[in-house]
Short mmCIF file of C-alpha atoms and ligand atoms in Angstrom, two decimals:
data_model
loop_
_atom_site.label_atom_id
_atom_site.label_comp_id
_atom_site.label_asym_id
_atom_site.label_seq_id
_atom_site.Cartn_x
_atom_site.Cartn_y
_atom_site.Cartn_z
CA MET A 1 0.00 0.00 0.00
CA PRO A 2 2.24 2.83 -1.21
CA GLU A 3 -0.12 5.55 0.02
CA THR A 4 0.51 4.56 3.66
CA ARG A 5 4.29 4.44 3.29
CA PRO A 6 5.90 6.96 5.68
CA ALA A 7 7.69 9.84 3.98
CA SER A 8 10.96 8.74 5.58
CA SER A 9 10.72 5.37 3.81
CA PRO A 10 10.93 5.97 0.07
CA ALA A 11 9.80 3.27 -2.34
CA HIS A 12 13.38 2.31 -3.20
CA ALA A 13 14.47 1.83 0.43
CA HIS A 14 14.12 -1.95 0.32
CA ALA A 15 16.70 -2.10 -2.45
CA GLN A 16 19.29 -0.84 0.04
CA GLY A 17 18.48 -3.43 2.71
CA PRO A 18 16.27 -3.17 5.79
CA VAL A 19 16.00 0.35 7.12
CA ARG A 20 14.05 -0.42 10.29
CA GLY A 21 16.23 -3.18 11.63
CA ASN A 22 13.36 -5.65 11.39
CA ASP A 23 14.35 -9.25 10.91
CA TYR A 24 11.54 -10.54 8.67
CA GLU A 25 13.37 -13.81 8.02
CA ALA A 26 13.11 -14.63 11.72
CA HIS A 27 9.31 -14.72 11.46
CA PHE A 28 9.43 -17.35 8.74
CA GLN A 29 12.09 -19.35 10.52
CA GLY A 30 10.14 -19.11 13.76
CA ALA A 31 6.96 -20.34 12.09
CA LEU A 32 8.83 -23.32 10.66
CA ALA A 33 10.46 -24.05 14.01
CA ARG A 34 7.00 -24.16 15.63
CA LEU A 35 5.85 -26.67 13.00
CA HIS A 36 8.93 -28.81 13.59
CA GLY A 37 8.33 -28.57 17.35
CA GLU A 38 4.79 -29.89 16.92
CA ARG A 39 6.06 -32.59 14.54
CA ARG A 40 3.81 -31.13 11.85
CA TYR A 41 6.47 -30.02 9.36
CA ARG A 42 5.64 -31.63 6.02
CA VAL A 43 8.10 -33.12 3.57
CA PHE A 44 6.94 -34.00 0.06
CA ALA A 45 8.52 -36.91 -1.73
CA ASP A 46 10.05 -35.94 -5.09
CA ILE A 47 8.49 -38.43 -7.48
CA GLU A 48 8.05 -38.75 -11.23
CA ARG A 49 4.99 -40.67 -12.40
CA ILE A 50 5.49 -43.08 -15.29
CA ALA A 51 2.66 -43.13 -17.86
CA GLY A 52 1.56 -46.68 -18.58
CA ARG A 53 3.06 -48.08 -15.38
CA PHE A 54 0.85 -46.52 -12.68
CA PRO A 55 1.18 -46.97 -9.66
CA ILE A 56 4.94 -47.31 -10.24
CA ALA A 57 6.91 -44.05 -10.11
CA ASN A 58 10.50 -42.89 -9.87
CA TRP A 59 11.50 -41.50 -6.51
CA ARG A 60 14.35 -39.01 -6.49
CA ARG A 61 16.04 -39.30 -3.14
CA PRO A 62 17.44 -36.26 -1.34
CA ASP A 63 20.94 -37.32 -2.51
CA GLY A 64 19.76 -37.25 -6.15
CA ALA A 65 19.74 -41.03 -6.72
CA THR A 66 16.51 -42.41 -8.24
CA SER A 67 14.68 -45.64 -7.55
CA GLU A 68 11.29 -47.12 -8.38
CA ILE A 69 8.55 -47.05 -5.82
CA THR A 70 4.88 -48.08 -5.63
CA VAL A 71 2.49 -45.23 -4.91
CA TRP A 72 -0.39 -46.10 -2.53
CA CYS A 73 -1.74 -42.64 -1.81
CA SER A 74 -2.68 -41.12 -5.16
CA ASN A 75 -6.08 -39.51 -5.69
CA ASP A 76 -5.84 -40.44 -9.37
CA TYR A 77 -8.20 -43.13 -8.13
CA LEU A 78 -8.75 -44.94 -11.42
CA GLY A 79 -5.44 -44.21 -13.09
CA MET A 80 -7.26 -42.03 -15.66
CA GLY A 81 -4.25 -39.68 -15.66
CA GLN A 82 -2.46 -42.19 -17.86
CA HIS A 83 -5.44 -43.48 -19.86
CA PRO A 84 -4.55 -43.62 -23.59
CA GLU A 85 -7.74 -41.77 -24.65
CA VAL A 86 -7.10 -39.02 -22.11
CA VAL A 87 -3.42 -38.63 -23.01
CA ALA A 88 -4.31 -38.61 -26.73
CA ALA A 89 -6.97 -35.93 -26.23
CA LEU A 90 -4.41 -33.79 -24.40
CA THR A 91 -1.58 -34.16 -26.89
CA ASP A 92 -3.80 -33.84 -29.99
CA THR A 93 -5.44 -30.70 -28.65
CA ALA A 94 -2.13 -29.17 -27.56
CA ARG A 95 -0.80 -29.71 -31.10
CA ARG A 96 -3.93 -28.16 -32.59
CA CYS A 97 -4.50 -25.32 -30.12
CA GLY A 98 -1.17 -24.82 -28.40
CA VAL A 99 -0.78 -24.76 -24.64
CA GLY A 100 -2.23 -21.80 -22.76
CA ALA A 101 -5.82 -20.54 -22.90
CA GLY A 102 -4.51 -17.04 -23.61
CA GLY A 103 -6.18 -15.30 -20.72
CA THR A 104 -9.23 -15.06 -18.57
CA ARG A 105 -12.49 -15.85 -20.31
CA ASN A 106 -13.54 -12.24 -19.83
CA ILE A 107 -10.50 -11.10 -21.82
CA ALA A 108 -9.86 -13.94 -24.25
CA GLY A 109 -13.31 -15.51 -24.66
CA ASN A 110 -14.22 -19.14 -24.25
CA ASN A 111 -12.14 -21.83 -25.83
CA SER A 112 -14.29 -24.40 -27.61
CA PRO A 113 -12.99 -27.49 -25.75
CA LEU A 114 -13.94 -25.80 -22.49
CA VAL A 115 -17.49 -25.11 -23.72
CA ASP A 116 -17.77 -28.78 -24.74
CA LEU A 117 -16.47 -29.88 -21.34
CA GLU A 118 -19.05 -27.77 -19.51
CA ARG A 119 -21.84 -29.36 -21.56
CA GLU A 120 -20.41 -32.80 -20.80
CA LEU A 121 -20.39 -32.05 -17.05
CA ALA A 122 -23.93 -30.64 -17.05
CA ASP A 123 -25.05 -33.87 -18.76
CA LEU A 124 -23.07 -36.00 -16.29
CA HIS A 125 -25.04 -34.55 -13.38
CA GLY A 126 -28.36 -34.05 -15.20
CA LYS A 127 -28.20 -30.27 -14.73
CA GLU A 128 -28.92 -27.39 -17.10
CA ALA A 129 -25.40 -26.00 -16.98
CA GLY A 130 -21.85 -26.43 -15.79
CA LEU A 131 -19.09 -23.94 -15.01
CA VAL A 132 -15.40 -24.87 -14.91
CA PHE A 133 -12.81 -23.30 -12.60
CA THR A 134 -9.05 -23.69 -12.34
CA SER A 135 -9.40 -26.19 -9.50
CA GLY A 136 -11.92 -27.90 -7.27
CA TYR A 137 -10.67 -25.68 -4.47
CA VAL A 138 -11.48 -22.52 -6.40
CA SER A 139 -14.85 -23.89 -7.51
CA ASN A 140 -15.90 -24.34 -3.85
CA GLN A 141 -14.44 -21.08 -2.61
CA ALA A 142 -15.86 -19.03 -5.48
CA GLY A 143 -19.03 -21.08 -5.90
CA ILE A 144 -20.25 -21.11 -2.30
CA SER A 145 -19.30 -17.51 -1.56
CA THR A 146 -20.91 -16.13 -4.72
CA ILE A 147 -24.09 -18.20 -4.47
CA ALA A 148 -24.57 -17.19 -0.83
CA LYS A 149 -23.86 -13.51 -1.56
CA LEU A 150 -26.51 -13.49 -4.30
CA ILE A 151 -29.16 -14.86 -1.91
CA PRO A 152 -30.54 -12.12 0.38
CA ASP A 153 -29.87 -12.67 4.09
CA CYS A 154 -28.56 -16.17 3.40
CA LEU A 155 -27.80 -18.53 6.26
CA ILE A 156 -25.27 -21.28 5.44
CA LEU A 157 -25.55 -24.61 7.24
CA SER A 158 -22.22 -26.36 6.85
CA ASP A 159 -21.19 -29.91 7.82
CA ALA A 160 -18.54 -29.95 10.58
CA PHE A 161 -16.17 -32.05 8.45
CA ASN A 162 -16.37 -29.95 5.29
CA HIS A 163 -13.16 -29.49 3.30
CA ASN A 164 -11.12 -26.32 3.75
CA SER A 165 -12.17 -25.05 0.30
CA MET A 166 -15.83 -25.07 1.41
CA ILE A 167 -14.97 -23.42 4.72
CA GLU A 168 -13.19 -20.68 2.79
CA GLY A 169 -16.24 -20.32 0.54
CA VAL A 170 -18.45 -19.93 3.61
CA ARG A 171 -16.07 -17.36 5.14
CA HIS A 172 -15.86 -15.34 1.93
CA ALA A 173 -19.66 -15.32 1.69
CA GLY A 174 -19.60 -13.08 4.75
CA CYS A 175 -23.08 -14.18 5.77
CA GLU A 176 -24.29 -15.94 8.88
CA LYS A 177 -23.34 -19.61 9.22
CA ARG A 178 -24.04 -22.53 11.54
CA ILE A 179 -22.09 -25.78 11.66
CA PHE A 180 -24.09 -29.00 11.95
CA ARG A 181 -22.54 -32.09 13.50
CA HIS A 182 -21.01 -34.34 10.88
CA ASN A 183 -23.69 -36.23 8.90
CA ASP A 184 -26.17 -35.57 11.74
CA VAL A 185 -29.58 -34.96 10.09
CA ALA A 186 -31.32 -34.49 13.46
CA HIS A 187 -28.97 -31.62 14.29
CA LEU A 188 -29.40 -30.21 10.78
CA GLU A 189 -33.18 -30.28 11.23
CA GLU A 190 -32.90 -28.43 14.56
CA LEU A 191 -30.94 -25.69 12.82
CA LEU A 192 -33.44 -25.56 9.95
CA ILE A 193 -36.36 -25.23 12.38
CA ALA A 194 -34.53 -22.40 14.16
CA ALA A 195 -34.03 -20.69 10.80
CA ALA A 196 -37.69 -20.87 9.79
CA GLY A 197 -38.60 -18.41 7.05
CA ARG A 198 -34.99 -17.65 6.11
CA ASN A 199 -33.04 -18.40 2.94
CA VAL A 200 -30.73 -21.33 3.72
CA LEU A 201 -27.89 -22.99 1.81
CA ILE A 202 -26.86 -26.45 3.06
CA ALA A 203 -23.22 -27.22 2.15
CA PHE A 204 -21.91 -30.76 2.51
CA GLU A 205 -19.83 -33.50 0.88
CA SER A 206 -20.86 -36.92 -0.37
CA VAL A 207 -17.72 -38.97 0.39
CA TYR A 208 -15.55 -37.58 3.17
CA SER A 209 -12.02 -38.25 2.09
CA MET A 210 -10.22 -38.88 5.37
CA ASP A 211 -12.67 -41.27 7.09
CA GLY A 212 -14.21 -42.55 3.84
CA ASP A 213 -17.77 -42.21 5.15
CA VAL A 214 -20.80 -41.12 3.12
CA ALA A 215 -23.43 -38.42 3.71
CA PRO A 216 -27.14 -39.31 3.92
CA ILE A 217 -27.77 -37.27 0.76
CA GLY A 218 -31.42 -38.30 0.33
CA ALA A 219 -32.27 -37.48 3.96
CA ILE A 220 -30.57 -34.08 3.65
CA CYS A 221 -32.57 -33.41 0.44
CA ASP A 222 -35.76 -34.42 2.32
CA LEU A 223 -35.01 -31.75 4.93
CA ALA A 224 -34.04 -29.18 2.30
CA GLU A 225 -37.37 -29.73 0.55
CA LYS A 226 -39.34 -29.70 3.81
CA TYR A 227 -37.78 -26.43 5.01
CA GLY A 228 -37.23 -24.77 1.66
CA ALA A 229 -33.42 -24.82 1.73
CA MET A 230 -30.97 -25.05 -1.18
CA THR A 231 -28.37 -27.83 -1.34
CA TYR A 232 -24.70 -27.62 -2.41
CA LEU A 233 -22.89 -30.95 -2.59
CA ASP A 234 -19.13 -31.53 -2.98
CA GLU A 235 -18.73 -34.81 -4.89
CA VAL A 236 -14.95 -34.44 -5.32
CA HIS A 237 -14.16 -37.93 -3.97
CA ALA A 238 -17.03 -39.58 -5.84
CA VAL A 239 -17.18 -38.22 -9.40
CA GLY A 240 -16.06 -40.81 -11.91
CA LEU A 241 -16.03 -43.42 -9.12
CA TYR A 242 -19.69 -43.99 -8.19
CA GLY A 243 -22.97 -44.17 -10.06
CA PRO A 244 -23.73 -45.98 -13.34
CA ARG A 245 -22.17 -43.14 -15.36
CA GLY A 246 -19.68 -41.88 -12.79
CA GLY A 247 -22.00 -39.05 -11.71
CA GLY A 248 -21.04 -39.63 -8.07
CA MET A 249 -22.68 -40.78 -4.86
CA ALA A 250 -25.89 -38.80 -5.51
CA GLU A 251 -26.27 -40.60 -8.84
CA ARG A 252 -25.66 -43.95 -7.18
CA GLN A 253 -28.27 -43.19 -4.50
CA GLY A 254 -30.78 -42.04 -7.13
CA VAL A 255 -31.03 -38.52 -5.69
CA MET A 256 -28.86 -36.53 -8.10
CA HIS A 257 -31.86 -34.60 -9.49
CA ARG A 258 -32.76 -33.44 -5.97
CA VAL A 259 -29.45 -31.70 -5.28
CA ASP A 260 -29.36 -28.07 -6.44
CA VAL A 261 -25.62 -27.65 -6.98
CA ILE A 262 -23.16 -30.48 -7.54
CA GLU A 263 -19.49 -29.57 -7.34
CA GLY A 264 -16.65 -31.77 -8.50
CA THR A 265 -13.00 -31.94 -9.51
CA LEU A 266 -11.38 -32.99 -12.75
CA ALA A 267 -8.20 -33.79 -10.83
CA LYS A 268 -8.96 -36.93 -8.85
CA GLY A 269 -11.16 -39.65 -10.40
CA PHE A 270 -10.87 -37.96 -13.81
CA GLY A 271 -7.07 -37.75 -13.55
CA CYS A 272 -6.59 -34.20 -14.94
CA VAL A 273 -6.87 -30.79 -13.26
CA GLY A 274 -9.63 -28.22 -12.77
CA GLY A 275 -12.92 -28.05 -10.88
CA TYR A 276 -16.54 -27.25 -11.59
CA ILE A 277 -20.05 -26.63 -10.40
CA THR A 278 -23.21 -27.80 -12.14
CA GLY A 279 -26.73 -26.50 -11.51
CA SER A 280 -29.45 -24.39 -13.08
CA ALA A 281 -28.62 -22.22 -16.07
CA ALA A 282 -29.34 -19.04 -14.10
CA LEU A 283 -27.20 -20.11 -11.16
CA CYS A 284 -24.17 -20.97 -13.31
CA ASP A 285 -24.60 -17.79 -15.35
CA ALA A 286 -24.79 -15.71 -12.16
CA VAL A 287 -21.64 -17.31 -10.71
CA ARG A 288 -19.90 -16.78 -14.09
CA SER A 289 -20.90 -13.13 -13.95
CA PHE A 290 -20.13 -12.33 -10.31
CA ALA A 291 -17.41 -14.67 -8.93
CA PRO A 292 -13.99 -12.96 -8.78
CA GLY A 293 -12.38 -16.43 -8.55
CA PHE A 294 -13.85 -17.16 -11.97
CA ILE A 295 -13.55 -13.76 -13.63
CA PHE A 296 -10.01 -12.71 -12.81
CA THR A 297 -8.02 -15.86 -13.55
CA THR A 298 -6.91 -17.51 -16.77
CA ALA A 299 -9.05 -20.40 -17.96
CA ILE A 300 -7.68 -23.95 -17.93
CA PRO A 301 -5.81 -24.80 -21.16
CA PRO A 302 -7.86 -26.20 -24.06
CA ALA A 303 -5.79 -29.39 -24.03
CA ILE A 304 -6.65 -29.98 -20.37
CA ALA A 305 -10.33 -29.33 -21.09
CA ALA A 306 -10.24 -31.85 -23.93
CA ALA A 307 -8.42 -34.42 -21.77
CA ALA A 308 -10.90 -33.97 -18.93
CA ARG A 309 -13.82 -34.31 -21.34
CA ALA A 310 -12.33 -37.50 -22.77
CA SER A 311 -12.01 -38.87 -19.23
CA VAL A 312 -15.60 -37.93 -18.29
CA ARG A 313 -16.97 -39.39 -21.53
CA TYR A 314 -14.98 -42.60 -21.15
CA LEU A 315 -16.15 -43.13 -17.57
CA LYS A 316 -19.77 -42.48 -18.52
CA ARG A 317 -19.76 -45.57 -20.68
CA SER A 318 -17.21 -47.83 -18.94
CA ASN A 319 -17.95 -49.50 -15.60
CA GLY A 320 -14.91 -51.81 -15.55
CA GLU A 321 -12.67 -49.30 -13.80
CA ARG A 322 -15.28 -48.60 -11.10
CA GLU A 323 -15.81 -52.31 -10.46
CA ALA A 324 -12.07 -53.06 -10.31
CA HIS A 325 -11.58 -50.05 -8.04
CA GLN A 326 -14.16 -51.26 -5.51
CA ARG A 327 -12.89 -54.84 -5.74
CA GLN A 328 -9.24 -53.91 -5.06
CA ALA A 329 -10.18 -51.47 -2.28
CA ALA A 330 -12.24 -54.20 -0.57
CA ALA A 331 -9.42 -56.73 -1.03
CA THR A 332 -6.93 -54.28 0.51
CA LYS A 333 -9.16 -53.67 3.54
CA ARG A 334 -9.67 -57.40 4.02
CA ALA A 335 -5.93 -58.20 3.80
CA LEU A 336 -4.96 -55.46 6.25
CA GLU A 337 -7.72 -56.43 8.69
CA GLU A 338 -6.70 -60.09 8.59
CA ALA A 339 -3.14 -58.99 9.40
CA GLY A 340 -4.43 -57.28 12.56
CA LEU A 341 -3.75 -53.73 11.37
CA PRO A 342 -6.04 -50.94 12.68
CA VAL A 343 -8.02 -50.27 9.50
CA LEU A 344 -10.86 -47.79 9.91
CA ALA A 345 -14.03 -49.49 8.67
CA THR A 346 -15.28 -47.53 5.64
CA GLU A 347 -18.05 -48.00 3.10
CA THR A 348 -15.92 -46.54 0.31
CA HIS A 349 -12.65 -46.90 -1.58
CA ILE A 350 -10.64 -45.09 1.10
CA VAL A 351 -8.55 -47.25 3.45
CA PRO A 352 -7.31 -45.33 6.51
CA VAL A 353 -4.84 -47.21 8.73
CA MET A 354 -4.68 -45.50 12.09
CA VAL A 355 -1.47 -44.54 13.91
CA GLY A 356 -2.69 -41.91 16.37
CA ASP A 357 0.58 -39.99 16.72
CA ALA A 358 2.15 -37.44 14.37
CA GLU A 359 5.75 -38.46 14.86
CA LEU A 360 5.09 -42.18 14.58
CA CYS A 361 2.91 -41.59 11.53
CA LYS A 362 5.76 -39.82 9.76
CA ALA A 363 8.24 -42.45 10.94
CA ALA A 364 6.03 -45.19 9.50
CA ALA A 365 5.77 -43.38 6.16
CA ASP A 366 9.56 -42.82 6.04
CA HIS A 367 10.21 -46.46 6.90
CA LEU A 368 7.80 -47.70 4.21
CA LEU A 369 9.47 -45.55 1.58
CA GLU A 370 13.09 -46.23 2.51
CA ARG A 371 12.80 -49.88 3.45
CA HIS A 372 9.94 -51.11 1.24
CA ALA A 373 9.82 -48.63 -1.68
CA ILE A 374 6.17 -47.95 -0.81
CA TYR A 375 4.95 -44.37 -0.80
CA ILE A 376 2.08 -43.41 1.53
CA GLN A 377 2.03 -39.79 2.64
CA PRO A 378 1.39 -39.45 6.42
CA ILE A 379 -1.85 -37.62 7.27
CA ASN A 380 -1.44 -35.40 10.30
CA TYR A 381 -3.15 -32.43 11.96
CA PRO A 382 -4.71 -30.14 10.73
CA THR A 383 -5.92 -32.41 7.91
CA VAL A 384 -7.24 -34.77 10.61
CA PRO A 385 -7.74 -34.14 14.37
CA ARG A 386 -4.74 -34.71 16.62
CA GLY A 387 -4.71 -38.25 18.00
CA THR A 388 -6.18 -39.65 14.77
CA GLU A 389 -3.05 -39.40 12.58
CA ARG A 390 -3.10 -42.10 9.93
CA LEU A 391 -1.82 -43.55 6.71
CA ARG A 392 -4.48 -43.00 4.06
CA ILE A 393 -4.29 -45.77 1.48
CA THR A 394 -6.04 -45.41 -1.88
CA PRO A 395 -6.02 -48.63 -3.90
CA SER A 396 -6.77 -48.33 -7.62
CA PRO A 397 -7.65 -50.88 -10.30
CA PHE A 398 -3.88 -51.10 -10.91
CA HIS A 399 -3.07 -52.20 -7.36
CA ASP A 400 -3.43 -55.90 -8.08
CA ASP A 401 -3.55 -58.76 -5.56
CA ALA A 402 0.24 -59.27 -5.63
CA ARG A 403 0.78 -55.60 -4.79
CA ILE A 404 -1.77 -55.85 -1.98
CA ALA A 405 0.14 -58.81 -0.52
CA THR A 406 3.42 -56.87 -0.73
CA LEU A 407 1.81 -53.85 0.93
CA THR A 408 0.37 -55.98 3.74
CA ALA A 409 3.72 -57.60 4.52
CA ALA A 410 5.48 -54.22 4.45
CA LEU A 411 2.92 -52.68 6.83
CA VAL A 412 3.17 -55.61 9.24
CA GLU A 413 6.97 -55.33 9.28
CA THR A 414 6.68 -51.57 9.84
CA TRP A 415 4.12 -52.01 12.65
CA ASP A 416 6.43 -54.58 14.32
CA THR A 417 9.56 -52.47 13.95
CA LEU A 418 7.97 -49.27 15.27
CA ASP A 419 5.66 -51.04 17.74
CA LEU A 420 2.57 -49.28 16.40
CA PRO A 421 -1.00 -49.79 17.72
CA ARG A 422 -2.91 -52.83 16.43
CA ALA A 423 -6.56 -53.39 15.58
CA GLY A 424 -8.79 -52.86 18.63
CA THR A 425 -6.98 -49.73 19.77
CA VAL A 426 -9.29 -46.80 20.50
CA PHE A 427 -8.02 -43.64 18.77
CA ALA A 428 -9.40 -40.72 20.74
CA GLN A 429 -9.33 -37.23 19.33
CA ALA A 430 -7.04 -35.10 21.43
CA ALA A 431 -8.73 -32.00 22.86
CA GLU A 432 -7.73 -28.87 20.95
C1 PLP B 501 -9.22 -32.12 -3.08
C2 PLP B 501 -10.54 -31.57 -2.61
C3 PLP B 501 -11.06 -30.40 -3.17
C4 PLP B 501 -10.26 -29.54 -4.09
O1 PLP B 501 -10.17 -30.10 -5.37
P1 PLP B 501 -8.91 -29.75 -6.27
O2 PLP B 501 -9.37 -29.97 -7.65
O3 PLP B 501 -7.80 -30.65 -5.83
O4 PLP B 501 -8.56 -28.31 -6.01
C5 PLP B 501 -12.34 -30.01 -2.83
N1 PLP B 501 -13.08 -30.72 -1.95
C6 PLP B 501 -12.60 -31.83 -1.37
C7 PLP B 501 -13.46 -32.59 -0.43
C8 PLP B 501 -11.31 -32.29 -1.67
O5 PLP B 501 -10.81 -33.36 -1.05
#
């Protein structure tokens, strides 16, 4: 903010070094030291995915040497990121159209592959329209905040376990909000009764990605209809994966037409990048017209739009990947349970193995990578509550039975070596 700069501090002062004796670096170092102190400092493995060989990847060690590892924590749930039709759509379109979109859609117009993708997504969810954003994160943040701002005196009712992108959308909406207990329709109804006569937006997810549990979508729609509320559903961990055409959990439960706004990502089950909302034509047009997170950022590249559309189209007609995905996820859960590992029971494809301690969780992940060439990123606070740290395992159709057996043996060895808690342990959430 140049207008608030004191006269004694000219604009070029920073070029001559600090003039006020402030040690800004110390703030960053201090913040990192606090993270280290709480054992929350995150290290990302440096890996290179290998098209055609998923889930095998090259791991570049800190010393620069490379070795092959098996990835067990990817959200490219079906391996669509390497699917020949998806890769071909990307490369063909990049050759035809080049790489970048050339600007925001307000400046550079729509690119045709993106228009086609939005039609494809609207059809996937049985809605009038779709609107694509640069990521699922942005679609939630921009979508929820803009929708709620356009509704007079809106009250947002938000599930307690909603993803950070939805929480940010709620915050940016600037309106009143109430949090309902996770998946608790009785609590939601209490809040709806208390809000009688008001405009209400209910924001929730279908598949919660850390515990792998599923929302009672139909029951929430019942309440929304009874009390005149609107529904906004994040299907990020379900699109492509559930429903006869990959429309998500709402499609599978036969309630897709009852949800007002369905949000999804192109980055997980569809294996690309980008996010979207689908809903009524007026709603999507209004968000297009008013959401800063849509207006002021460059559109996704045409090649990405074409790749994502190829992925969506393929998964509309092919069930084999979904069936193999569920089969291998169930086989993984069974094998780990039989080995006495503390698998959290889930109804979905997500396989959390509980550790309950941040340091041990990281130690287990390090041991698996270094000793067994198995990559599973540790999941610690704030992604999950303290005391419920875990390894989050995501089997895909490409994690075959032999790989499951190798994983099971590696986990058992790791649990023995580090003396980690077995099945039957109660993992209590630590008080914040
Ligand atoms: C990953 C995630 C998002 C964000 O999607 P991206 O496309 O990765 O930005 C939104 N909601 C949930 C529940 C997620 O897990």
